[in-house]
PDB file of C-alpha atoms in Angstrom:
ATOM      1  CA  ASN A   1      -4.888 -19.795   2.602  1.00 63.00           C
ATOM      2  CA  ALA A   2      -1.479 -18.222   3.679  1.00 75.00           C
ATOM      3  CA  GLY A   3      -1.487 -15.413   1.025  1.00 93.00           C
ATOM      4  CA  VAL A   4       1.664 -13.158   1.639  1.00 96.00           C
ATOM      5  CA  THR A   5       3.862 -14.252   4.548  1.00 96.00           C
ATOM      6  CA  GLN A   6       6.637 -12.012   5.912  1.00 97.00           C
ATOM      7  CA  THR A   7       9.193 -13.140   8.427  1.00 96.00           C
ATOM      8  CA  PRO A   8      10.372 -12.021  10.831  1.00 97.00           C
ATOM      9  CA  LYS A   9       7.709  -9.901  12.426  1.00 95.00           C
ATOM     10  CA  PHE A  10      10.026  -7.933  14.554  1.00 97.00           C
ATOM     11  CA  GLN A  11      13.684  -7.272  14.351  1.00 97.00           C
ATOM     12  CA  VAL A  12      16.426  -5.304  16.061  1.00 97.00           C
ATOM     13  CA  LEU A  13      19.692  -4.820  14.395  1.00 97.00           C
ATOM     14  CA  LYS A  14      22.870  -2.949  15.198  1.00 98.00           C
ATOM     15  CA  THR A  15      24.225  -0.399  12.718  1.00 98.00           C
ATOM     16  CA  GLY A  16      26.364  -1.985  10.129  1.00 97.00           C
ATOM     17  CA  GLN A  17      24.658  -5.499  10.402  1.00 97.00           C
ATOM     18  CA  SER A  18      23.045  -7.241   7.581  1.00 96.00           C
ATOM     19  CA  MET A  19      20.083  -9.201   7.366  1.00 96.00           C
ATOM     20  CA  THR A  20      17.366 -10.483   5.019  1.00 98.00           C
ATOM     21  CA  LEU A  21      13.646 -10.067   5.264  1.00 98.00           C
ATOM     22  CA  GLN A  22      11.766 -12.890   3.813  1.00 98.00           C
ATOM     23  CA  CYS A  23       8.590 -12.868   1.885  1.00 98.00           C
ATOM     24  CA  ALA A  24       6.693 -15.659   0.217  1.00 97.00           C
ATOM     25  CA  GLN A  25       3.246 -15.813  -1.478  1.00 97.00           C
ATOM     26  CA  ASP A  26       1.526 -18.820  -2.546  1.00 96.00           C
ATOM     27  CA  MET A  27      -1.045 -17.365  -5.055  1.00 94.00           C
ATOM     28  CA  ASN A  28       1.135 -17.578  -8.011  1.00 93.00           C
ATOM     29  CA  HIS A  29       1.210 -13.892  -8.484  1.00 93.00           C
ATOM     30  CA  GLU A  30       3.695 -12.760 -11.063  1.00 92.00           C
ATOM     31  CA  TYR A  31       4.183  -9.184  -9.435  1.00 93.00           C
ATOM     32  CA  MET A  32       5.929  -8.727  -5.919  1.00 95.00           C
ATOM     33  CA  SER A  33       6.875  -5.633  -4.201  1.00 95.00           C
ATOM     34  CA  TRP A  34       8.581  -4.248  -1.127  1.00 97.00           C
ATOM     35  CA  TYR A  35       7.481  -1.016   0.607  1.00 97.00           C
ATOM     36  CA  ARG A  36       8.621   0.747   3.666  1.00 97.00           C
ATOM     37  CA  GLN A  37       6.245   2.784   5.746  1.00 95.00           C
ATOM     38  CA  ASP A  38       7.378   5.839   7.753  1.00 94.00           C
ATOM     39  CA  PRO A  39       5.125   8.021   9.765  1.00 88.00           C
ATOM     40  CA  GLY A  40       3.781  10.815   7.534  1.00 86.00           C
ATOM     41  CA  MET A  41       5.357   9.502   4.512  1.00 89.00           C
ATOM     42  CA  GLY A  42       2.807   6.714   3.590  1.00 90.00           C
ATOM     43  CA  LEU A  43       4.213   3.695   1.805  1.00 93.00           C
ATOM     44  CA  ARG A  44       7.294   4.142  -0.429  1.00 94.00           C
ATOM     45  CA  LEU A  45       8.304   1.462  -2.986  1.00 94.00           C
ATOM     46  CA  ILE A  46      11.773   0.002  -2.368  1.00 97.00           C
ATOM     47  CA  HIS A  47      12.032  -2.638  -5.114  1.00 96.00           C
ATOM     48  CA  TYR A  48       9.601  -4.550  -7.344  1.00 94.00           C
ATOM     49  CA  SER A  49       9.513  -7.704  -9.431  1.00 94.00           C
ATOM     50  CA  VAL A  50       7.399  -8.514 -12.416  1.00 90.00           C
ATOM     51  CA  GLY A  51       8.256 -12.150 -12.534  1.00 92.00           C
ATOM     52  CA  ALA A  52      11.080 -14.618 -11.596  1.00 94.00           C
ATOM     53  CA  GLY A  53      14.504 -13.251 -12.640  1.00 94.00           C
ATOM     54  CA  ILE A  54      13.412  -9.730 -13.137  1.00 94.00           C
ATOM     55  CA  THR A  55      13.516  -6.956 -10.454  1.00 95.00           C
ATOM     56  CA  ASP A  56      13.676  -3.235 -10.789  1.00 94.00           C
ATOM     57  CA  GLN A  57      14.184  -0.212  -8.369  1.00 94.00           C
ATOM     58  CA  GLY A  58      11.393   1.734  -6.896  1.00 92.00           C
ATOM     59  CA  GLU A  59      11.511   5.050  -5.080  1.00 91.00           C
ATOM     60  CA  VAL A  60      13.822   4.431  -2.267  1.00 95.00           C
ATOM     61  CA  PRO A  61      16.293   1.573  -3.369  1.00 97.00           C
ATOM     62  CA  ASN A  62      19.490   2.533  -1.645  1.00 96.00           C
ATOM     63  CA  GLY A  63      20.855   0.244   0.964  1.00 96.00           C
ATOM     64  CA  TYR A  64      18.586  -2.610  -0.248  1.00 98.00           C
ATOM     65  CA  ASN A  65      19.090  -5.654  -2.518  1.00 97.00           C
ATOM     66  CA  VAL A  66      16.487  -7.903  -3.890  1.00 98.00           C
ATOM     67  CA  SER A  67      16.329 -11.062  -6.065  1.00 96.00           C
ATOM     68  CA  ARG A  68      13.583 -13.255  -7.392  1.00 97.00           C
ATOM     69  CA  SER A  69      14.647 -16.703  -8.121  1.00 97.00           C
ATOM     70  CA  THR A  70      11.423 -18.150  -7.858  1.00 97.00           C
ATOM     71  CA  THR A  71       7.667 -17.000  -8.376  1.00 96.00           C
ATOM     72  CA  GLU A  72       6.953 -17.520  -4.652  1.00 97.00           C
ATOM     73  CA  ASP A  73       9.888 -15.686  -2.955  1.00 97.00           C
ATOM     74  CA  PHE A  74      11.044 -12.129  -2.953  1.00 98.00           C
ATOM     75  CA  PRO A  75      13.725 -11.674  -0.145  1.00 98.00           C
ATOM     76  CA  LEU A  76      15.068  -8.168   0.759  1.00 98.00           C
ATOM     77  CA  ARG A  77      18.408  -7.759   1.930  1.00 98.00           C
ATOM     78  CA  LEU A  78      19.841  -4.936   4.135  1.00 97.00           C
ATOM     79  CA  LEU A  79      23.477  -4.886   3.283  1.00 93.00           C
ATOM     80  CA  SER A  80      24.731  -2.576   6.230  1.00 97.00           C
ATOM     81  CA  ALA A  81      21.899  -1.486   8.341  1.00 97.00           C
ATOM     82  CA  ALA A  82      21.591   2.086   9.263  1.00 97.00           C
ATOM     83  CA  PRO A  83      19.217   3.837  11.564  1.00 97.00           C
ATOM     84  CA  SER A  84      17.482   5.467   8.768  1.00 97.00           C
ATOM     85  CA  GLN A  85      16.291   2.193   7.872  1.00 98.00           C
ATOM     86  CA  THR A  86      14.261   1.895  10.857  1.00 98.00           C
ATOM     87  CA  SER A  87      10.725   1.357   9.515  1.00 97.00           C
ATOM     88  CA  VAL A  88       8.030  -0.900   8.854  1.00 96.00           C
ATOM     89  CA  TYR A  89       8.469  -3.067   5.840  1.00 97.00           C
ATOM     90  CA  PHE A  90       5.726  -4.550   3.722  1.00 96.00           C
ATOM     91  CA  CYS A  91       5.768  -7.136   1.036  1.00 97.00           C
ATOM     92  CA  ALA A  92       2.924  -7.289  -1.488  1.00 95.00           C
ATOM     93  CA  SER A  93       1.884  -9.314  -4.447  1.00 95.00           C
ATOM     94  CA  SER A  94      -0.439  -8.971  -7.416  1.00 92.00           C
ATOM     95  CA  TYR A  95      -1.270 -10.210 -10.830  1.00 87.00           C
ATOM     96  CA  SER A  96      -2.751  -8.908 -13.930  1.00 82.00           C
ATOM     97  CA  THR A  97      -5.664 -10.077 -15.942  1.00 78.00           C
ATOM     98  CA  SER A  98      -6.488  -8.921 -19.531  1.00 73.00           C
ATOM     99  CA  GLY A  99      -3.764  -6.346 -19.028  1.00 68.00           C
ATOM    100  CA  GLN A 100      -5.313  -4.963 -15.909  1.00 71.00           C
ATOM    101  CA  HIS A 101      -3.373  -5.004 -12.747  1.00 72.00           C
ATOM    102  CA  THR A 102      -5.303  -6.341  -9.654  1.00 80.00           C
ATOM    103  CA  GLU A 103      -4.981  -4.937  -6.342  1.00 85.00           C
ATOM    104  CA  ALA A 104      -1.996  -5.531  -4.227  1.00 90.00           C
ATOM    105  CA  PHE A 105      -2.161  -8.214  -1.373  1.00 94.00           C
ATOM    106  CA  PHE A 106      -0.041  -7.206   1.707  1.00 95.00           C
ATOM    107  CA  GLY A 107       2.011  -9.401   4.177  1.00 95.00           C
ATOM    108  CA  GLN A 108       1.573  -8.649   7.996  1.00 94.00           C
ATOM    109  CA  GLY A 109       4.714  -6.385   7.951  1.00 95.00           C
ATOM    110  CA  THR A 110       8.249  -6.516   9.616  1.00 96.00           C
ATOM    111  CA  ARG A 111       8.964  -3.954  12.053  1.00 96.00           C
ATOM    112  CA  LEU A 112      12.776  -3.296  12.023  1.00 97.00           C
ATOM    113  CA  THR A 113      14.741  -1.119  14.359  1.00 98.00           C
ATOM    114  CA  VAL A 114      18.250  -0.230  13.740  1.00 98.00           C
ATOM    115  CA  VAL A 115      20.246   0.950  16.744  1.00 97.00           C
TER     116      VAL A 115
ATOM    117  CA  ALA B   1       5.768  10.204 -13.059  1.00 71.00           C
ATOM    118  CA  GLN B   2       2.468   9.271 -11.061  1.00 78.00           C
ATOM    119  CA  SER B   3       1.974  10.812  -7.700  1.00 88.00           C
ATOM    120  CA  VAL B   4      -1.012  10.941  -5.266  1.00 94.00           C
ATOM    121  CA  SER B   5      -1.883  13.677  -2.819  1.00 95.00           C
ATOM    122  CA  GLN B   6      -4.062  13.153   0.406  1.00 95.00           C
ATOM    123  CA  HIS B   7      -4.453  16.510   1.988  1.00 88.00           C
ATOM    124  CA  ASN B   8      -6.129  15.612   5.094  1.00 90.00           C
ATOM    125  CA  HIS B   9      -3.568  14.162   7.373  1.00 93.00           C
ATOM    126  CA  HIS B  10      -5.641  13.512  10.499  1.00 96.00           C
ATOM    127  CA  VAL B  11      -9.500  13.684  10.698  1.00 97.00           C
ATOM    128  CA  ILE B  12     -11.530  13.384  13.867  1.00 97.00           C
ATOM    129  CA  LEU B  13     -15.095  12.778  13.763  1.00 97.00           C
ATOM    130  CA  SER B  14     -17.883  11.600  16.123  1.00 97.00           C
ATOM    131  CA  GLU B  15     -19.836   8.489  15.535  1.00 97.00           C
ATOM    132  CA  ALA B  16     -22.569   8.781  12.756  1.00 97.00           C
ATOM    133  CA  ALA B  17     -20.905  11.781  11.131  1.00 98.00           C
ATOM    134  CA  SER B  18     -20.379  11.666   7.450  1.00 98.00           C
ATOM    135  CA  LEU B  19     -16.946  11.082   6.052  1.00 97.00           C
ATOM    136  CA  GLU B  20     -15.133  12.363   3.001  1.00 97.00           C
ATOM    137  CA  LEU B  21     -11.365  11.952   2.546  1.00 97.00           C
ATOM    138  CA  GLY B  22      -9.778  13.582  -0.304  1.00 97.00           C
ATOM    139  CA  CYS B  23      -7.366  11.972  -3.016  1.00 97.00           C
ATOM    140  CA  ASN B  24      -5.891  13.539  -6.016  1.00 96.00           C
ATOM    141  CA  TYR B  25      -3.602  12.021  -8.611  1.00 94.00           C
ATOM    142  CA  SER B  26      -1.192  13.481 -11.067  1.00 90.00           C
ATOM    143  CA  TYR B  27      -1.151  11.083 -14.018  1.00 78.00           C
ATOM    144  CA  GLY B  28      -3.141  12.127 -16.998  1.00 70.00           C
ATOM    145  CA  GLY B  29      -3.488   8.834 -18.799  1.00 79.00           C
ATOM    146  CA  THR B  30      -5.661   5.726 -17.887  1.00 83.00           C
ATOM    147  CA  VAL B  31      -5.301   4.681 -14.159  1.00 87.00           C
ATOM    148  CA  ASN B  32      -6.495   2.251 -11.791  1.00 91.00           C
ATOM    149  CA  LEU B  33      -7.215   3.673  -8.375  1.00 94.00           C
ATOM    150  CA  PHE B  34      -7.531   2.111  -4.795  1.00 95.00           C
ATOM    151  CA  TRP B  35      -8.315   2.883  -1.472  1.00 97.00           C
ATOM    152  CA  TYR B  36      -6.638   0.736   1.306  1.00 97.00           C
ATOM    153  CA  VAL B  37      -7.244   0.722   5.069  1.00 97.00           C
ATOM    154  CA  GLN B  38      -4.845  -0.014   7.872  1.00 95.00           C
ATOM    155  CA  TYR B  39      -6.292  -0.685  11.327  1.00 95.00           C
ATOM    156  CA  PRO B  40      -3.850  -0.373  14.159  1.00 91.00           C
ATOM    157  CA  GLY B  41      -1.121  -2.848  14.080  1.00 88.00           C
ATOM    158  CA  GLN B  42      -2.396  -4.471  11.077  1.00 90.00           C
ATOM    159  CA  HIS B  43      -1.352  -4.689   7.363  1.00 89.00           C
ATOM    160  CA  LEU B  44      -3.197  -2.911   4.440  1.00 93.00           C
ATOM    161  CA  GLN B  45      -6.390  -4.213   3.224  1.00 94.00           C
ATOM    162  CA  LEU B  46      -8.164  -3.199   0.187  1.00 94.00           C
ATOM    163  CA  LEU B  47     -11.275  -1.144   0.647  1.00 96.00           C
ATOM    164  CA  LEU B  48     -12.408  -0.612  -2.923  1.00 96.00           C
ATOM    165  CA  LYS B  49     -10.997  -0.081  -6.359  1.00 94.00           C
ATOM    166  CA  TYR B  50     -11.567   1.551  -9.652  1.00 93.00           C
ATOM    167  CA  PHE B  51     -10.640   0.017 -12.930  1.00 90.00           C
ATOM    168  CA  SER B  52     -13.148   1.304 -15.522  1.00 88.00           C
ATOM    169  CA  GLY B  53     -16.962   1.675 -15.963  1.00 91.00           C
ATOM    170  CA  ASP B  54     -19.221   3.286 -13.405  1.00 94.00           C
ATOM    171  CA  PRO B  55     -17.222   6.026 -11.490  1.00 95.00           C
ATOM    172  CA  LEU B  56     -18.888   5.449  -8.351  1.00 97.00           C
ATOM    173  CA  VAL B  57     -17.540   2.356  -6.715  1.00 97.00           C
ATOM    174  CA  LYS B  58     -18.706   0.592  -3.529  1.00 96.00           C
ATOM    175  CA  GLY B  59     -16.487  -1.190  -1.273  1.00 95.00           C
ATOM    176  CA  ILE B  60     -16.476  -3.149   1.777  1.00 94.00           C
ATOM    177  CA  LYS B  61     -18.121  -1.881   5.156  1.00 95.00           C
ATOM    178  CA  GLY B  62     -20.264   0.921   3.600  1.00 96.00           C
ATOM    179  CA  PHE B  63     -17.401   2.877   2.005  1.00 97.00           C
ATOM    180  CA  GLU B  64     -17.642   4.239  -1.575  1.00 98.00           C
ATOM    181  CA  ALA B  65     -15.576   6.471  -3.774  1.00 98.00           C
ATOM    182  CA  GLU B  66     -16.215   8.547  -6.832  1.00 97.00           C
ATOM    183  CA  PHE B  67     -13.686   8.825  -9.654  1.00 95.00           C
ATOM    184  CA  ILE B  68     -14.002  12.308 -11.237  1.00 94.00           C
ATOM    185  CA  LYS B  69     -11.454  12.333 -14.211  1.00 91.00           C
ATOM    186  CA  SER B  70     -11.689  15.826 -14.996  1.00 92.00           C
ATOM    187  CA  LYS B  71     -10.516  16.708 -11.326  1.00 93.00           C
ATOM    188  CA  PHE B  72      -7.911  13.812 -11.019  1.00 93.00           C
ATOM    189  CA  SER B  73      -9.775  12.874  -7.957  1.00 95.00           C
ATOM    190  CA  PHE B  74     -10.930   9.613  -6.108  1.00 97.00           C
ATOM    191  CA  ASN B  75     -12.438  10.774  -2.947  1.00 97.00           C
ATOM    192  CA  LEU B  76     -13.545   8.125  -0.372  1.00 98.00           C
ATOM    193  CA  ARG B  77     -16.960   8.686   1.494  1.00 98.00           C
ATOM    194  CA  LYS B  78     -18.947   6.951   4.060  1.00 98.00           C
ATOM    195  CA  PRO B  79     -22.404   8.267   5.104  1.00 97.00           C
ATOM    196  CA  SER B  80     -22.258   7.479   8.841  1.00 97.00           C
ATOM    197  CA  VAL B  81     -18.997   6.436  10.343  1.00 97.00           C
ATOM    198  CA  GLN B  82     -18.539   3.848  13.299  1.00 97.00           C
ATOM    199  CA  TRP B  83     -15.892   3.770  16.100  1.00 96.00           C
ATOM    200  CA  SER B  84     -14.411   0.652  14.414  1.00 96.00           C
ATOM    201  CA  ASP B  85     -13.472   2.736  11.285  1.00 97.00           C
ATOM    202  CA  THR B  86     -10.732   4.372  13.384  1.00 97.00           C
ATOM    203  CA  ALA B  87      -7.819   3.510  11.119  1.00 97.00           C
ATOM    204  CA  GLU B  88      -5.320   4.973   8.478  1.00 96.00           C
ATOM    205  CA  TYR B  89      -6.676   5.304   4.991  1.00 97.00           C
ATOM    206  CA  PHE B  90      -4.386   5.193   1.844  1.00 96.00           C
ATOM    207  CA  CYS B  91      -5.272   6.228  -1.606  1.00 96.00           C
ATOM    208  CA  ALA B  92      -3.046   4.610  -4.382  1.00 95.00           C
ATOM    209  CA  VAL B  93      -2.821   4.721  -8.057  1.00 92.00           C
ATOM    210  CA  LEU B  94      -1.362   2.527 -10.782  1.00 89.00           C
ATOM    211  CA  SER B  95      -1.070   4.059 -14.317  1.00 80.00           C
ATOM    212  CA  PHE B  96      -1.781   1.886 -17.378  1.00 73.00           C
ATOM    213  CA  GLY B  97       1.212  -0.069 -18.258  1.00 70.00           C
ATOM    214  CA  ASN B  98       3.133   0.737 -15.173  1.00 73.00           C
ATOM    215  CA  GLU B  99       3.782  -1.955 -12.421  1.00 74.00           C
ATOM    216  CA  LYS B 100       4.522   0.651  -9.801  1.00 83.00           C
ATOM    217  CA  LEU B 101       1.714   1.216  -7.328  1.00 88.00           C
ATOM    218  CA  THR B 102       2.069   4.735  -5.801  1.00 91.00           C
ATOM    219  CA  PHE B 103       0.467   5.619  -2.391  1.00 93.00           C
ATOM    220  CA  GLY B 104      -0.387   8.796  -0.819  1.00 94.00           C
ATOM    221  CA  THR B 105       0.868   9.716   2.597  1.00 94.00           C
ATOM    222  CA  GLY B 106      -2.200   8.585   4.172  1.00 95.00           C
ATOM    223  CA  THR B 107      -5.082  10.076   6.375  1.00 96.00           C
ATOM    224  CA  ARG B 108      -5.425   9.071  10.062  1.00 96.00           C
ATOM    225  CA  LEU B 109      -9.095   8.768  10.962  1.00 97.00           C
ATOM    226  CA  THR B 110     -10.115   8.897  14.560  1.00 97.00           C
ATOM    227  CA  ILE B 111     -13.764   8.274  15.585  1.00 97.00           C
ATOM    228  CA  ILE B 112     -14.907   9.536  18.811  1.00 95.00           C
ATOM    229  CA  PRO B 113     -17.631   7.260  20.414  1.00 89.00           C
TER     230      PRO B 113
END
């Protein structure tokens, strides 16, 4: 079982460049989220999706775009990279059963450095 | 809005010591509560979760947590830690009807052999 797959694992960008972090899950989960992890700040929610075609902003959405055209994929786009976006990015998926949210399943992370 | 506080930023213990990591949340309604662990260089993995029922929940690797609604707390415990428990531990809360999982800032646990 692949679970949640993120690519790439590492990336270095120059300020102003754009890129897309890929996230795919094979568990047919309706919920998908993107988090960034920074030292001393835990995980902060960037964007999330409750199903194909539906996305919403999290706590720190500025500078990032998302779309959800399929249940499986939830790419995160950096429009114009800035050094403040240097971080580790995690994608997660989950589902609900009987109205209860299950735990989130996380990808392996993407370590992004913006120089 | 829901929020989570983990007051212990870095805890250092010797092997076989007992562990308790604090977690408090701020939402007054029905909540689902989680503890995740992140071993060095790895992604987050679920340790245990509370949805309803018995407020004392047991997870993997000998960890347990107690939900105390009156104190808005969900502290993580382990009677005897091992060197392999060295990791970062995150508490998270999901309020009922909310799809946003909110994390605390994490507690780094270092176990000295």
